[in-house]
Coordinates of C-alpha atoms in Angstrom, one line a residue:
M357 CA -38.0 2.5 6.9
A358 CA -34.5 3.0 5.6
K359 CA -32.5 -0.2 5.3
V360 CA -28.8 -0.5 5.8
N361 CA -26.3 -2.6 3.8
T362 CA -26.4 -5.9 5.7
N363 CA -23.1 -6.9 4.2
F364 CA -21.5 -4.7 6.9
D365 CA -22.6 -7.4 9.4
N366 CA -20.0 -9.7 7.8
L367 CA -17.1 -7.4 8.6
V368 CA -14.8 -7.9 11.6
P369 CA -16.4 -5.7 14.3
S370 CA -13.3 -3.5 14.8
Y371 CA -10.9 -2.4 12.1
L372 CA -7.4 -3.7 12.9
F373 CA -5.7 -0.4 13.5
A374 CA -8.6 0.9 15.5
E375 CA -8.2 -2.1 17.9
I376 CA -4.4 -1.4 18.1
A377 CA -5.1 2.2 18.9
K378 CA -7.5 1.3 21.6
R379 CA -5.1 -1.1 23.3
V380 CA -2.3 1.4 23.2
T381 CA -4.5 4.2 24.5
D382 CA -5.6 2.0 27.4
F383 CA -2.0 1.1 28.2
T384 CA -0.7 4.7 28.2
K385 CA -3.5 5.9 30.4
E386 CA -2.6 3.2 33.0
N387 CA 1.1 3.7 32.5
P388 CA 1.8 7.3 31.7
D389 CA 5.5 7.0 32.6
K390 CA 6.2 4.2 30.1
P391 CA 7.8 5.5 26.9
V392 CA 5.9 3.8 24.1
I393 CA 7.6 3.3 20.7
R394 CA 5.2 2.8 17.8
L395 CA 6.4 0.6 14.9
G396 CA 2.9 -0.6 14.0
I397 CA 1.0 1.7 11.6
G398 CA 2.9 2.4 8.5
D399 CA 2.8 6.2 8.7
V400 CA 5.9 8.2 7.7
T401 CA 7.8 10.4 10.2
L402 CA 10.1 12.5 7.9
P403 CA 8.9 15.8 6.4
L404 CA 8.1 16.5 2.8
A405 CA 11.0 17.3 0.5
P406 CA 11.9 21.0 0.2
I407 CA 11.2 21.1 -3.5
V408 CA 7.7 19.7 -2.8
I409 CA 7.0 22.4 -0.2
D410 CA 8.1 25.1 -2.6
A411 CA 6.0 23.7 -5.4
M412 CA 2.9 23.6 -3.2
K413 CA 3.5 27.1 -1.9
K414 CA 3.8 28.4 -5.5
G415 CA 0.6 26.6 -6.4
C416 CA -1.2 28.3 -3.5
D417 CA 0.2 31.6 -4.6
E418 CA -1.2 31.1 -8.0
L419 CA -4.6 30.4 -6.6
G420 CA -4.4 33.8 -4.9
N421 CA -4.0 35.6 -8.2
K422 CA -6.9 36.3 -10.6
E423 CA -4.8 35.6 -13.7
T424 CA -3.6 32.2 -12.5
F425 CA -6.5 31.1 -10.3
K426 CA -7.9 27.6 -11.0
G427 CA -11.2 26.1 -9.9
Y428 CA -12.3 22.5 -10.3
P429 CA -9.4 20.3 -11.5
D430 CA -9.8 17.9 -14.3
Y431 CA -11.2 14.6 -13.1
E432 CA -8.3 12.6 -14.4
G433 CA -5.7 15.2 -13.1
Y434 CA -3.9 18.1 -14.7
L435 CA -1.9 17.2 -17.7
F436 CA 1.4 18.4 -16.2
A437 CA 0.9 16.0 -13.3
R438 CA 0.1 13.0 -15.5
E439 CA 3.0 13.7 -17.7
A440 CA 5.3 13.8 -14.7
V441 CA 4.0 10.3 -13.7
A442 CA 4.5 9.0 -17.2
N443 CA 8.1 10.3 -17.3
Y444 CA 8.7 8.6 -13.9
Y445 CA 7.6 5.3 -15.4
K446 CA 10.0 5.8 -18.3
S447 CA 12.8 6.3 -15.7
F448 CA 12.6 2.5 -14.9
G449 CA 11.8 1.3 -18.4
V450 CA 8.0 1.2 -18.5
E451 CA 6.0 3.0 -21.2
V452 CA 2.7 4.4 -19.9
D453 CA 0.8 7.2 -21.7
A454 CA -0.2 10.3 -19.8
D455 CA -3.7 9.7 -21.0
E456 CA -3.8 6.4 -19.2
I457 CA -3.0 7.9 -15.8
L458 CA -5.6 9.3 -13.4
I459 CA -4.5 11.3 -10.4
N460 CA -6.2 10.3 -7.1
D461 CA -6.1 11.0 -3.4
G462 CA -4.1 7.8 -2.6
A463 CA -4.0 4.1 -3.7
K464 CA -6.3 3.0 -0.8
S465 CA -9.3 5.0 -2.2
D466 CA -9.0 3.6 -5.7
A467 CA -8.3 0.0 -4.4
G468 CA -11.6 0.1 -2.6
N469 CA -13.7 2.2 -5.0
I470 CA -12.6 0.4 -8.2
T471 CA -15.1 -2.3 -7.5
D472 CA -17.9 0.2 -8.2
I473 CA -17.5 -0.6 -11.9
F474 CA -17.7 -4.3 -11.5
S475 CA -20.7 -6.6 -10.8
Q476 CA -21.4 -8.0 -7.4
D477 CA -21.3 -11.4 -9.1
N478 CA -17.6 -11.3 -9.6
I479 CA -15.4 -13.8 -7.6
V480 CA -12.6 -11.9 -5.9
L481 CA -9.2 -13.5 -5.2
V482 CA -6.9 -12.1 -2.6
P483 CA -3.6 -13.5 -1.2
D484 CA -3.7 -14.2 2.6
P485 CA -2.1 -12.4 4.5
V486 CA -3.6 -9.3 2.9
Y487 CA -4.1 -5.6 3.4
P488 CA -7.6 -5.4 5.0
V489 CA -9.0 -2.9 2.5
Y490 CA -9.0 -5.4 -0.3
V491 CA -11.1 -7.8 1.7
D492 CA -13.4 -5.4 3.6
T493 CA -14.4 -3.4 0.5
N494 CA -15.6 -6.6 -1.2
I495 CA -17.4 -7.8 1.9
M496 CA -19.2 -4.5 1.9
G497 CA -20.1 -5.1 -1.8
G498 CA -21.4 -8.7 -1.1
R499 CA -18.9 -10.4 -3.3
K500 CA -17.5 -13.9 -2.9
I501 CA -13.9 -13.9 -1.9
V502 CA -11.4 -16.8 -2.4
Y503 CA -8.0 -16.9 -0.9
V504 CA -4.6 -18.1 -2.0
N505 CA -2.3 -18.8 1.0
G506 CA 1.0 -17.1 1.5
T507 CA 3.1 -19.2 3.9
E508 CA 6.6 -19.4 5.2
E509 CA 7.2 -22.2 2.8
N510 CA 6.4 -20.1 -0.3
G511 CA 8.0 -17.0 1.0
F512 CA 4.6 -15.4 1.3
N513 CA 4.5 -15.1 -2.5
P514 CA 1.7 -17.6 -3.4
E515 CA 1.3 -18.8 -6.9
P516 CA -2.0 -18.9 -8.8
D517 CA -4.0 -22.2 -8.8
S518 CA -5.3 -23.1 -12.2
S519 CA -8.1 -25.1 -10.6
V520 CA -9.5 -22.0 -8.9
H521 CA -11.4 -19.4 -11.0
A522 CA -11.4 -15.7 -10.1
D523 CA -12.7 -12.6 -11.9
L524 CA -11.0 -9.9 -9.9
I525 CA -7.5 -10.3 -8.4
Y526 CA -5.7 -8.1 -5.8
L527 CA -1.9 -8.2 -5.8
C528 CA 0.5 -6.0 -3.9
S529 CA 4.2 -6.1 -4.4
P530 CA 6.2 -5.4 -2.4
N531 CA 3.5 -6.7 -0.2
N532 CA 1.8 -5.1 2.8
P533 CA 2.0 -6.7 5.3
T534 CA 4.6 -9.4 4.6
G535 CA 7.3 -7.3 2.7
A536 CA 7.6 -10.1 0.2
A537 CA 8.2 -8.9 -3.4
M538 CA 7.4 -10.9 -6.6
N539 CA 10.0 -11.4 -9.2
K540 CA 9.3 -11.3 -13.0
S541 CA 8.5 -15.0 -13.4
Q542 CA 6.1 -14.9 -10.4
L543 CA 4.3 -11.9 -11.7
K544 CA 4.2 -13.4 -15.2
A545 CA 2.4 -16.4 -13.7
W546 CA -0.3 -14.2 -12.3
V547 CA -0.7 -12.3 -15.6
D548 CA -1.0 -15.5 -17.5
Y549 CA -3.6 -16.7 -14.9
A550 CA -5.6 -13.5 -15.3
I551 CA -5.7 -13.8 -19.1
A552 CA -6.7 -17.4 -18.9
N553 CA -9.6 -16.5 -16.6
N554 CA -10.6 -13.3 -18.4
A555 CA -9.9 -11.6 -15.1
I556 CA -8.7 -8.2 -14.0
I557 CA -5.7 -7.7 -11.7
F558 CA -5.8 -4.7 -9.3
Y559 CA -2.1 -4.2 -8.7
D560 CA -1.0 -2.1 -5.7
S561 CA 2.5 -0.8 -6.2
A562 CA 2.5 1.6 -3.3
Y563 CA 5.9 0.5 -2.2
E564 CA 7.7 0.2 -5.5
A565 CA 10.2 3.0 -4.6
F566 CA 11.8 0.6 -2.0
I567 CA 12.7 -1.9 -4.7
E568 CA 16.5 -2.3 -5.2
D569 CA 16.6 -5.8 -6.8
P570 CA 16.6 -5.5 -10.7
D571 CA 14.7 -8.8 -10.9
I572 CA 11.8 -7.3 -8.9
P573 CA 9.6 -5.3 -11.3
R574 CA 8.5 -1.8 -10.1
S575 CA 5.3 -2.0 -12.2
I576 CA 3.2 -4.8 -13.4
F577 CA 3.3 -3.2 -16.9
A578 CA 6.9 -4.4 -17.1
I579 CA 5.4 -7.9 -17.6
E580 CA 4.3 -9.0 -21.1
G581 CA 0.6 -9.3 -21.4
A582 CA -0.2 -7.1 -18.4
R583 CA -1.9 -4.4 -20.5
K584 CA -4.5 -7.0 -21.4
C585 CA -5.5 -7.6 -17.8
A586 CA -4.2 -5.2 -15.2
I587 CA -4.9 -1.9 -13.5
E588 CA -2.1 -0.4 -11.4
M589 CA -2.5 1.8 -8.4
C590 CA 0.3 3.7 -6.7
S591 CA 0.6 6.3 -4.0
L592 CA 3.0 9.0 -3.0
S593 CA 2.3 8.3 0.7
K594 CA 5.5 6.2 1.2
T595 CA 7.4 7.3 -1.9
A596 CA 7.4 10.9 -0.9
G597 CA 5.8 11.2 2.5
F598 CA 2.3 12.2 1.3
T599 CA 0.4 10.3 4.0
G600 CA -1.1 13.6 5.2
T601 CA -1.2 15.3 1.8
R602 CA -3.1 12.6 0.0
C603 CA -2.1 12.0 -3.6
G604 CA -1.5 9.0 -5.9
Y605 CA -2.4 7.7 -9.3
T606 CA -4.1 4.8 -11.1
V607 CA -3.0 3.5 -14.5
I608 CA -5.6 1.9 -16.8
P609 CA -4.4 0.9 -20.3
K610 CA -6.7 2.6 -22.9
E611 CA -7.2 -0.7 -24.7
L612 CA -8.2 -2.7 -21.6
E613 CA -11.7 -4.2 -22.1
M614 CA -13.8 -6.7 -20.2
D615 CA -17.4 -7.9 -20.9
G616 CA -17.4 -5.8 -24.0
K617 CA -16.8 -2.6 -22.0
N618 CA -13.8 -0.2 -22.0
I619 CA -12.5 -0.2 -18.4
Y620 CA -10.9 3.3 -18.6
K621 CA -14.1 4.8 -19.8
L622 CA -16.1 3.1 -17.1
W623 CA -13.7 4.3 -14.4
Y624 CA -13.7 7.8 -15.8
R625 CA -17.5 7.9 -15.7
R626 CA -17.4 6.7 -12.1
Q627 CA -14.8 9.3 -11.1
S628 CA -16.6 12.2 -12.8
T629 CA -19.7 11.3 -10.8
K630 CA -18.2 10.7 -7.4
F631 CA -14.8 12.4 -7.3
N632 CA -13.9 16.0 -7.9
G633 CA -10.2 15.5 -8.2
V634 CA -7.1 16.4 -6.3
S635 CA -6.3 20.0 -5.4
Y636 CA -4.0 22.1 -7.6
P637 CA -1.3 22.7 -5.0
V638 CA -1.0 19.0 -4.2
Q639 CA -0.7 18.1 -7.9
C640 CA 2.0 20.7 -8.1
G641 CA 3.7 18.8 -5.3
L642 CA 3.4 15.6 -7.2
A643 CA 5.0 17.0 -10.3
A644 CA 7.9 18.3 -8.1
V645 CA 8.4 14.8 -6.7
F646 CA 9.1 13.4 -10.1
S647 CA 11.4 16.2 -11.3
E648 CA 15.1 15.4 -11.5
E649 CA 15.8 17.3 -8.2
G650 CA 12.7 15.9 -6.6
L651 CA 13.8 12.3 -7.1
K652 CA 17.1 13.1 -5.5
Q653 CA 15.5 14.7 -2.5
I654 CA 12.9 12.0 -1.8
Q655 CA 15.7 9.4 -2.1
E656 CA 17.2 10.8 1.1
N657 CA 14.0 9.9 3.0
L658 CA 13.7 6.5 1.3
S659 CA 17.3 5.7 2.2
Y660 CA 16.6 6.7 5.8
Y661 CA 13.7 4.3 6.0
K662 CA 15.6 1.5 4.2
E663 CA 18.4 1.9 6.8
N664 CA 15.8 1.5 9.6
A665 CA 14.6 -1.7 7.9
K666 CA 18.2 -3.0 7.9
I667 CA 18.5 -2.2 11.6
I668 CA 15.4 -4.2 12.4
A669 CA 16.4 -7.1 10.1
K670 CA 19.9 -7.2 11.6
T671 CA 18.4 -7.5 15.1
L672 CA 16.1 -10.3 14.1
D673 CA 19.1 -12.1 12.5
E674 CA 21.0 -11.8 15.8
L675 CA 18.0 -13.1 17.7
G676 CA 17.5 -16.0 15.3
I677 CA 13.9 -14.9 14.5
S678 CA 12.5 -15.8 11.0
Y679 CA 11.2 -13.0 8.9
T680 CA 10.5 -11.7 5.4
G681 CA 10.8 -8.2 4.1
G682 CA 13.3 -5.6 5.2
I683 CA 14.8 -5.7 1.7
N684 CA 12.9 -4.1 -1.2
S685 CA 10.3 -3.2 1.4
P686 CA 9.7 -1.0 4.4
Y687 CA 7.9 -3.8 6.2
I688 CA 9.4 -6.6 8.3
W689 CA 7.2 -9.6 8.8
L690 CA 8.5 -11.7 11.7
K691 CA 7.5 -15.1 13.1
C692 CA 6.4 -14.6 16.7
P693 CA 9.0 -16.3 19.0
N694 CA 8.3 -19.2 21.3
G695 CA 5.1 -20.2 19.5
M696 CA 3.2 -17.1 20.6
G697 CA 0.1 -15.9 18.9
S698 CA 0.0 -12.6 17.1
W699 CA -2.1 -10.7 19.7
E700 CA -0.3 -12.5 22.5
F701 CA 3.0 -11.2 21.2
F702 CA 1.5 -7.7 20.7
D703 CA 0.6 -7.6 24.4
Y704 CA 3.9 -9.1 25.4
L705 CA 5.9 -6.4 23.7
L706 CA 3.6 -3.6 24.8
N707 CA 3.5 -4.6 28.4
N708 CA 7.2 -5.5 28.8
V709 CA 9.2 -3.2 26.5
Y710 CA 6.5 -0.7 25.4
V711 CA 7.0 -1.4 21.7
V712 CA 3.9 -1.5 19.4
G713 CA 3.7 -3.6 16.2
T714 CA 0.9 -5.0 14.2
P715 CA -0.5 -8.5 14.9
G716 CA -0.3 -10.6 11.7
E717 CA -3.6 -12.2 12.6
G718 CA -5.3 -8.9 11.6
F719 CA -4.2 -9.5 8.0
G720 CA -5.8 -12.9 7.6
E721 CA -5.8 -16.5 8.7
M722 CA -2.3 -17.1 7.4
G723 CA -1.0 -14.2 9.5
K724 CA -1.6 -16.1 12.8
G725 CA 1.7 -16.4 14.6
W726 CA 3.3 -13.6 12.6
F727 CA 3.9 -9.9 13.3
R728 CA 4.5 -6.8 11.3
L729 CA 7.0 -4.0 12.1
T730 CA 7.5 -0.9 10.0
A731 CA 10.6 1.1 9.1
F732 CA 8.8 4.4 9.2
G733 CA 9.8 5.4 12.7
S734 CA 12.6 7.7 13.6
R735 CA 16.1 6.4 13.6
E736 CA 16.4 6.9 17.4
N737 CA 13.1 5.1 18.1
T738 CA 14.0 2.2 15.7
I739 CA 17.4 1.7 17.4
E740 CA 15.9 1.9 20.9
A741 CA 13.1 -0.5 20.0
M742 CA 15.6 -3.0 18.8
E743 CA 17.7 -2.7 22.0
R744 CA 14.5 -3.4 23.9
F745 CA 13.9 -6.5 21.7
K746 CA 17.4 -7.8 22.5
K747 CA 16.9 -7.4 26.2
L748 CA 13.5 -9.1 26.1
L749 CA 14.1 -11.8 23.6
G750 CA 17.9 -12.4 23.7
K751 CA 19.1 -15.8 24.8

């Protein structure tokens, strides 16, 4: 008799966004005349930059020609793509070698799969509230998870506790869901903690392109000592609108070792077994993103989303609602008004003004009573949603 992985029994029965989708579907079936605005799931709404489309088309054309046809890509990604990423890092003052970069199909995949190369016995530390993938993937793997609490008092940027030991640490800055971003000294504290514990930091920098504050690092490798303890994962999903195209990258310093093993070599061995790489046209698109013209074009979309975030933040300021994010981040993490619970506020918004957000409770115990909105909607929908907020919540 085949036996299943019983660790799945320990997962929350319904994935957060699946539950949101179900509730919204049920509402729209019962209320087909109600115009629902979705500011919940962090999916982009603007199209890919023209230079990206041109590069992908050119890549497809090359695949249609015998002289330029390509089959399986390199497991770590084509050199031209990795060099483009390395040059991008240089643009904000961080040195990463192209041979330390591995192209992937998005940060989410690597954030979950990276645990393949680490023992089940490792203790995993995650901040709470937290992106569900960090928790769920380790529950599936049967690992012990410890939490460090993000709260209103610490600005949802918790500090490491020297009395708590961890072997694997997940950090995301700017954070999903809270929008909080760690400054240099806060990140340095985590790097020092990891080194003291002989731990590895899995650093998710998927939202680094939204950072404007010069004291907020855009890479953990801007911090002294990080090359001794960190792996960085990033995605083009929000940077360049690749949510449907699927492409990102992971950076592993070649000298990084744990338990007498070279981490890059272990990960490469895992990838060469379970992953056949990212398609050539998509990697052409990645290289175009990080060209001089590409960076100009994607900035237009980023500026659009940043303005949406400012519109949401301004509305919350007018309503006197506490929040984090909205600056250096596409997420706004607000305190549910009138003491409402997260799901209570979700239903309240949906049923009264037909606006969908994400209940903070779905991101962990510390998310209870909080709520996430995203800036990735259209400008028209963002403005309309905030007008509805004012009508419903205005004093």
